mmCIF file of C-alpha atoms in Angstrom:
data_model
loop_
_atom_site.group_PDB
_atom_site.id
_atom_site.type_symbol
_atom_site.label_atom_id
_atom_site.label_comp_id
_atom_site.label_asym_id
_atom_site.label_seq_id
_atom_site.Cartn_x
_atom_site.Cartn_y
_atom_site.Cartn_z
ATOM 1 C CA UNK A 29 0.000 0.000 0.000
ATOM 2 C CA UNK A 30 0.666 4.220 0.117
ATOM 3 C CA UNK A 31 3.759 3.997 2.509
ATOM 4 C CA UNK A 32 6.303 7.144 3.601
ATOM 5 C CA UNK A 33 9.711 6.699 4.998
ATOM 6 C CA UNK A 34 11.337 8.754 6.898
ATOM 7 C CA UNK A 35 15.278 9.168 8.211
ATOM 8 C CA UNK A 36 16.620 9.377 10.620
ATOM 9 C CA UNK A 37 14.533 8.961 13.235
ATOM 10 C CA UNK A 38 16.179 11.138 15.664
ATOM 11 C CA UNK A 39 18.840 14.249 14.696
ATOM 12 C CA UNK A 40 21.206 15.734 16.637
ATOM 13 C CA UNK A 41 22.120 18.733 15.492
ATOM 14 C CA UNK A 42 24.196 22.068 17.195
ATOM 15 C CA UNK A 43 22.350 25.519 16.984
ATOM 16 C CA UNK A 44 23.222 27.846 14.292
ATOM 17 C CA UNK A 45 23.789 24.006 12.070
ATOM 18 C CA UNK A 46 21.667 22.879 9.425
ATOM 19 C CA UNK A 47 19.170 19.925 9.805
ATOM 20 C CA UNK A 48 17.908 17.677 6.535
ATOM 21 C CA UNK A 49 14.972 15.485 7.217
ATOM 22 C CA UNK A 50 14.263 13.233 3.940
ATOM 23 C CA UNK A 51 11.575 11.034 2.884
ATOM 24 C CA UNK A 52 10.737 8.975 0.051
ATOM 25 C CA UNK A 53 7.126 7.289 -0.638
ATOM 26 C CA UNK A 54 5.437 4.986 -2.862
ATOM 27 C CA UNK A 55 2.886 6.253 -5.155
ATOM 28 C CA UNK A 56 4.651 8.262 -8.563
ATOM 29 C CA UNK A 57 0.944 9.857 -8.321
ATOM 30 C CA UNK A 58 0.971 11.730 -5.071
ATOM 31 C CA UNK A 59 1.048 15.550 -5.695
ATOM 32 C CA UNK A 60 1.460 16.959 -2.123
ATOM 33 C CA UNK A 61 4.148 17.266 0.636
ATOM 34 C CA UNK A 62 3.579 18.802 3.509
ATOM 35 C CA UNK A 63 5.933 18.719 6.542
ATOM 36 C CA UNK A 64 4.443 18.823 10.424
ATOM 37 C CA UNK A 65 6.067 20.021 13.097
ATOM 38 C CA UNK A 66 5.254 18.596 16.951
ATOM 39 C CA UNK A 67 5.472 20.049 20.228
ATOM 40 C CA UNK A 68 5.640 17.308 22.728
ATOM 41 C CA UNK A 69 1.901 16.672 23.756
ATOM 42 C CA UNK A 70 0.563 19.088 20.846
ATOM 43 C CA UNK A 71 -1.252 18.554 18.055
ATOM 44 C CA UNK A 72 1.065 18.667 14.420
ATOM 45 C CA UNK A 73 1.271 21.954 12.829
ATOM 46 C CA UNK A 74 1.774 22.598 9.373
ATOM 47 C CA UNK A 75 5.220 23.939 8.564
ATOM 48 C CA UNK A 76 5.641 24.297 4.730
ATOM 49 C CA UNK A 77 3.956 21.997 2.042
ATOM 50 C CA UNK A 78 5.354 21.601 -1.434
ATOM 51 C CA UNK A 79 2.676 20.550 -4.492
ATOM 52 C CA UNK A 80 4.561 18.299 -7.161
ATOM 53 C CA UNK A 81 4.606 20.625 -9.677
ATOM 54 C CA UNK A 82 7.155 22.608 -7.593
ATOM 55 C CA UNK A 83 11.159 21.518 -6.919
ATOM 56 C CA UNK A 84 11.487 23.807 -4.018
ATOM 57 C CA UNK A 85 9.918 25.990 -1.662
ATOM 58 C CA UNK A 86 11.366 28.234 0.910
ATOM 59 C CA UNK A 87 10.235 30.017 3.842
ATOM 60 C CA UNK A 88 12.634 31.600 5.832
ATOM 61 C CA UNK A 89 14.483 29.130 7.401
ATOM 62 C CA UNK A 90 12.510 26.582 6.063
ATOM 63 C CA UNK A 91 12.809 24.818 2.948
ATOM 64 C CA UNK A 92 11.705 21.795 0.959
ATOM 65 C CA UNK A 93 12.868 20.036 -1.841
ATOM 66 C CA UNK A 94 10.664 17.799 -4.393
ATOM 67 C CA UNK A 95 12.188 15.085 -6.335
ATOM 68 C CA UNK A 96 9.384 13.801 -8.169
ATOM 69 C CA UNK A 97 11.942 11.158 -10.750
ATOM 70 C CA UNK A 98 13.429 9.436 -7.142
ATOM 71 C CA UNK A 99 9.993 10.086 -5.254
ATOM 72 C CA UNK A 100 11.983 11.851 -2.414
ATOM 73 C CA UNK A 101 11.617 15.155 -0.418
ATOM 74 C CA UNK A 102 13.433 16.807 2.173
ATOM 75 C CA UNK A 103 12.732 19.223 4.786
ATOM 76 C CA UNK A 104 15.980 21.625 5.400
ATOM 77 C CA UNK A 105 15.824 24.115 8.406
ATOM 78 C CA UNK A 106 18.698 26.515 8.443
ATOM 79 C CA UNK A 107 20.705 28.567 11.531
ATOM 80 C CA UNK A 108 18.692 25.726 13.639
ATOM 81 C CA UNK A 109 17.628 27.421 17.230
ATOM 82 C CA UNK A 110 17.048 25.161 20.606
ATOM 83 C CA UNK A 111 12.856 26.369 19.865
ATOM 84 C CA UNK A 112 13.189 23.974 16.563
ATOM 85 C CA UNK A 113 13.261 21.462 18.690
ATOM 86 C CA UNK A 114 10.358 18.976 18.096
ATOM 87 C CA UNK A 115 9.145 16.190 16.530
ATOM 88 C CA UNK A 116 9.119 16.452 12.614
ATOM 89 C CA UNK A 117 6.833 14.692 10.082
ATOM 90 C CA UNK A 118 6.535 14.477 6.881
ATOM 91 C CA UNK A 119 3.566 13.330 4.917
ATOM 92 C CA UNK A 120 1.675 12.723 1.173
ATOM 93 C CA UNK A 121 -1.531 12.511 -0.378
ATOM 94 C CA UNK A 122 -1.427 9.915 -2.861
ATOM 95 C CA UNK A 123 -3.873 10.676 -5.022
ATOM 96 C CA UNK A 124 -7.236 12.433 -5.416
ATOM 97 C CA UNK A 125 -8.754 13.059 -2.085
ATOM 98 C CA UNK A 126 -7.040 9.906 -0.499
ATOM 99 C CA UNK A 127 -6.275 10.969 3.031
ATOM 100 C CA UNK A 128 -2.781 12.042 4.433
ATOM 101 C CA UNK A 129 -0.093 8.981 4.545
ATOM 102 C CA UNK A 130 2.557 9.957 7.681
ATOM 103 C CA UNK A 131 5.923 9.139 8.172
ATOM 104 C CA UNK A 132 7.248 7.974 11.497
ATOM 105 C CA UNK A 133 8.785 11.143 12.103
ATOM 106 C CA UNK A 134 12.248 12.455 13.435
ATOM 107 C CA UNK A 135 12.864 13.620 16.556
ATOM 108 C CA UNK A 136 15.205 16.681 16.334
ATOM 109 C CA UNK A 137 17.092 17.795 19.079
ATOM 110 C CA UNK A 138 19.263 21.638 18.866
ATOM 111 C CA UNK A 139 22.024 21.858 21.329
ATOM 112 C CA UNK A 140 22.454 24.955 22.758
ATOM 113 C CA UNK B 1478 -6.744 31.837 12.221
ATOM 114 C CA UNK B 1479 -9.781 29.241 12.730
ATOM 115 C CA UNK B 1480 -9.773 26.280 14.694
ATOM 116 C CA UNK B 1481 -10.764 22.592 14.756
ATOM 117 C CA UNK B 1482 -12.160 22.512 18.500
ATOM 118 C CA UNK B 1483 -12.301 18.734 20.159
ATOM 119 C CA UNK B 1484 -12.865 17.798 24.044
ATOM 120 C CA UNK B 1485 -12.732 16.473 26.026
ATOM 121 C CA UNK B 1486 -8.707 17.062 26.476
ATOM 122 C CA UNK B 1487 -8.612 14.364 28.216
ATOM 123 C CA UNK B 1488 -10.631 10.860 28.926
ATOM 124 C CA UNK B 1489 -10.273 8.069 31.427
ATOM 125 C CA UNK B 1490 -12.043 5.448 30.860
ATOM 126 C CA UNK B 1491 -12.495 1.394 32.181
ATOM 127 C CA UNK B 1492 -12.222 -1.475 28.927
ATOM 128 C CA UNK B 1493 -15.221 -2.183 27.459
ATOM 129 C CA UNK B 1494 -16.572 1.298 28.008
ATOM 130 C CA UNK B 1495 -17.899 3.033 24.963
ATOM 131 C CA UNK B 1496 -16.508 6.534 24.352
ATOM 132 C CA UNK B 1497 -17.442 9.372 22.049
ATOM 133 C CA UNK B 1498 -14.770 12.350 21.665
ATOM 134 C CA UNK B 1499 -15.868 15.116 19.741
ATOM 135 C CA UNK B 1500 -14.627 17.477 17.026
ATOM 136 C CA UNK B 1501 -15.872 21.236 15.751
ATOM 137 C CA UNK B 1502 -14.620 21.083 12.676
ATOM 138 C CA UNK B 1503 -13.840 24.549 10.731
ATOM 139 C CA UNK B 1504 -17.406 25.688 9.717
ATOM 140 C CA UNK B 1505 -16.473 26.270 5.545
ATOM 141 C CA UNK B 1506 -14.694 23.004 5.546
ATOM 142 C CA UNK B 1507 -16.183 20.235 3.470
ATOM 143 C CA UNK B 1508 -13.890 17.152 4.573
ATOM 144 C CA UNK B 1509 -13.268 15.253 8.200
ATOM 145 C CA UNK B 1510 -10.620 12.705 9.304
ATOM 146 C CA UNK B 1511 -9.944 11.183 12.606
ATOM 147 C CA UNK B 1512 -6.595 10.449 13.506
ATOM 148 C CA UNK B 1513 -4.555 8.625 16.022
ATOM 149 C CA UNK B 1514 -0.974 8.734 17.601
ATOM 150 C CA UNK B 1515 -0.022 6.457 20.115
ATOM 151 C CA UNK B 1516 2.130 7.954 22.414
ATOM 152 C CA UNK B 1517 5.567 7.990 20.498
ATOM 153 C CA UNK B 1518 4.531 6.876 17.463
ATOM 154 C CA UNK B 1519 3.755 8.384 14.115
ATOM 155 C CA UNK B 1520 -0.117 9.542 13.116
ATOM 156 C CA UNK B 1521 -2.251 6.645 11.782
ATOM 157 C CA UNK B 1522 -5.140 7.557 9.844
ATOM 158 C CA UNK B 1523 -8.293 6.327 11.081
ATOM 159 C CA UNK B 1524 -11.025 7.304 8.909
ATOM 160 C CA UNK B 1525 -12.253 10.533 6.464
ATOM 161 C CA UNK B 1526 -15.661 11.340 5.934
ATOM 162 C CA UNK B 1527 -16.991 13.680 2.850
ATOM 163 C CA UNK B 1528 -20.825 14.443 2.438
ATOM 164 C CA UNK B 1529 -22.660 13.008 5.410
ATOM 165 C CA UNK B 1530 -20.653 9.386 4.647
ATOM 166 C CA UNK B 1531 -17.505 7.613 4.864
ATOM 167 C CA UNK B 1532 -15.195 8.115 2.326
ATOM 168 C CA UNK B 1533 -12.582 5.912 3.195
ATOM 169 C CA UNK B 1534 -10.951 3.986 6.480
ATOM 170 C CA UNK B 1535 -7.565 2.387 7.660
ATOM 171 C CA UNK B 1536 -7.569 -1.362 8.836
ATOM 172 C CA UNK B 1537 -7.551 0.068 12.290
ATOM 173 C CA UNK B 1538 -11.200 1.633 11.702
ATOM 174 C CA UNK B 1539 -13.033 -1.679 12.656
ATOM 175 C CA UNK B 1540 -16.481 -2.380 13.627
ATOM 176 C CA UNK B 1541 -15.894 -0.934 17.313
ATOM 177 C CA UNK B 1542 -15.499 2.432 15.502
ATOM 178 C CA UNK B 1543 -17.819 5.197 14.089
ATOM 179 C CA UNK B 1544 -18.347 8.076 12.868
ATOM 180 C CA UNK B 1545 -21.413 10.740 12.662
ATOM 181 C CA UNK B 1546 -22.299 14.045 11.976
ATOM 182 C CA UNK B 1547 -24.806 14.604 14.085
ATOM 183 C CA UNK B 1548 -25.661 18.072 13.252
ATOM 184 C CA UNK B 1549 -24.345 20.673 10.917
ATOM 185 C CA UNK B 1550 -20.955 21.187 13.392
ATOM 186 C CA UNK B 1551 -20.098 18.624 15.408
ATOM 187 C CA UNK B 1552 -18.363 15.597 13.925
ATOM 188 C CA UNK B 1553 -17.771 12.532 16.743
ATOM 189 C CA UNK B 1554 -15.854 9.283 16.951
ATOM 190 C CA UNK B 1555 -17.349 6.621 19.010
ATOM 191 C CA UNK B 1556 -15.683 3.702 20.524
ATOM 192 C CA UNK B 1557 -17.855 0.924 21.009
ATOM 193 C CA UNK B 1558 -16.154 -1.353 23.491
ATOM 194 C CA UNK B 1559 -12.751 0.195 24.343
ATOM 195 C CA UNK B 1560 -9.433 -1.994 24.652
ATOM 196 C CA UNK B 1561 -6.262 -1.284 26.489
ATOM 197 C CA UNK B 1562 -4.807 -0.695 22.679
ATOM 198 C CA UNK B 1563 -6.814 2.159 22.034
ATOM 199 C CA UNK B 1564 -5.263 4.003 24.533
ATOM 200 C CA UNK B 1565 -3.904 7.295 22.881
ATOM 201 C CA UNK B 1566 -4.167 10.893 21.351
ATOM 202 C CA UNK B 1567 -6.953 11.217 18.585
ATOM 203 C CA UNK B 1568 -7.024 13.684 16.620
ATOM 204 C CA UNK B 1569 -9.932 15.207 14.442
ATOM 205 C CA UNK B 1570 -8.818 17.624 11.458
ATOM 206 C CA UNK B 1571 -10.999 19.249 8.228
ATOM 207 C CA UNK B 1572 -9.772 20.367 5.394
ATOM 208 C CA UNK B 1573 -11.598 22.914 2.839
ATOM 209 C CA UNK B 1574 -10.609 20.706 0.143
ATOM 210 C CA UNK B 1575 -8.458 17.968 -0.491
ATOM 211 C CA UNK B 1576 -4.713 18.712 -0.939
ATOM 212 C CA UNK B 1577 -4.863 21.716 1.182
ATOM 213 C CA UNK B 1578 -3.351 22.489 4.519
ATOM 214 C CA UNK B 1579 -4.843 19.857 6.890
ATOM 215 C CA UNK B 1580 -6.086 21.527 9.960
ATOM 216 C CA UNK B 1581 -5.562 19.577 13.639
ATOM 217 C CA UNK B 1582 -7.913 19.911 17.039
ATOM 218 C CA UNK B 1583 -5.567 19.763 19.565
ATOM 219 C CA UNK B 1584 -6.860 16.181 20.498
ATOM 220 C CA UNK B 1585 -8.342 13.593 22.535
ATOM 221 C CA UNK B 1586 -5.766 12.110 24.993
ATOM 222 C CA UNK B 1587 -7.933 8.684 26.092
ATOM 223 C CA UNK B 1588 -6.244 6.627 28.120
ATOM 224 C CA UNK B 1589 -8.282 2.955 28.828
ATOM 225 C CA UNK B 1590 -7.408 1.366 32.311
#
């Protein structure tokens, strides 16, 4: 079935470093990427999504490539600050209205 | 920037209880999903639902679990006869349309003693 993997599964990174976050998935069909931040006992927030007709997106800090011939994506956060700590996940829709497929997410962790 | 209300925050509750956690979803939104994370874990999908039915479910959605839309806001998810497995955070979210920005409630925590 729709699967997303996601590595690593925990990042260590120190702040003012840069952190990558990649994932792959399944379907050649799925058309959008968005990445979820967590908060430990929070609900996921939306980050910055990337639609496949789009190689890269940046906001700020933030950034996301797009793939689309590997089916990969990455999530790259920049000048990384202890607050980016969190739980990261990245996710696709598949096709259609098919709902959100998660990956297992990474824990990052920003050394002060 | 509008929100997808749920309570309760939290729920205790004995196995074999039934439970019903609730979700406002965001009143122009058109599509519903309940979601799960067990603690640690990654975000399962549960089920969607898209005018006043089902539109699709994960194998986890079995016959213990449903879904309604009672009224023109509230959107619940029932547990029939809860099991020590179902102990964890659900999540409702809405969406105006598919492949736009998902919107989370800030969740459900049950936990079933």
């Amino acid at each position: 079935g729709e699967n997303v993997e996601q590595h690593p599964s925990t990042l260590s990174v120190q702040e003012g470093d840069s952190a990558v976050i990649k994932c792959t998935y399944s379907d050649s069909a799925s058309n959008y990427f968005p990445w979820y931040k967590q908060e430990l006992g929070k609900r996921p927030q939306l980050i910055i999504d990337i639609r496949s007709n789009v190689g890269e997106k940046k906001d700020q800090r933030i950034a996301v490539t797009l793939n689309k011939t590997a089916k990969h994506f990455s999530l790259h956060i920049t000048e990384t600050q202890p607050e980016d700590s969190a739980v990261y996940f990245c996710a696709a829709i598949f096709s259609g209205n098919t709902p959100l497929v998660f990956g297992k997410g990474t824990r990052l962790s920003v050394i002060a | 920037e509008p929100e997808v209300t749920q309570t309760p925050s939290h729920q205790v509750t004995q196995m074999g209880q039934e439970v019903i956690l609730r979700c406002v979803p965001i009143s122009n939104h058109l599509y519903f999903y309940w979601y799960r994370q067990i603690l640690g874990q990654k975000v399962e999908f549960l089920v969607s639902f898209y005018n006043n039915e089902i539109s699709e479910k994960s194998e986890i959605f079995d016959d213990q679990f449903s879904v309604e839309r009672p009224d023109g806001s509230n959107f619940t998810l029932k547990i029939r006869s809860t099991k020590l497995e179902d102990s964890a955070m659900y999540f409702c979210a809405s969406v105006r349309v598919s492949n736009e920005k998902l919107f989370f409630g800030s969740g459900t925590q049950l936990s079933v003693l």
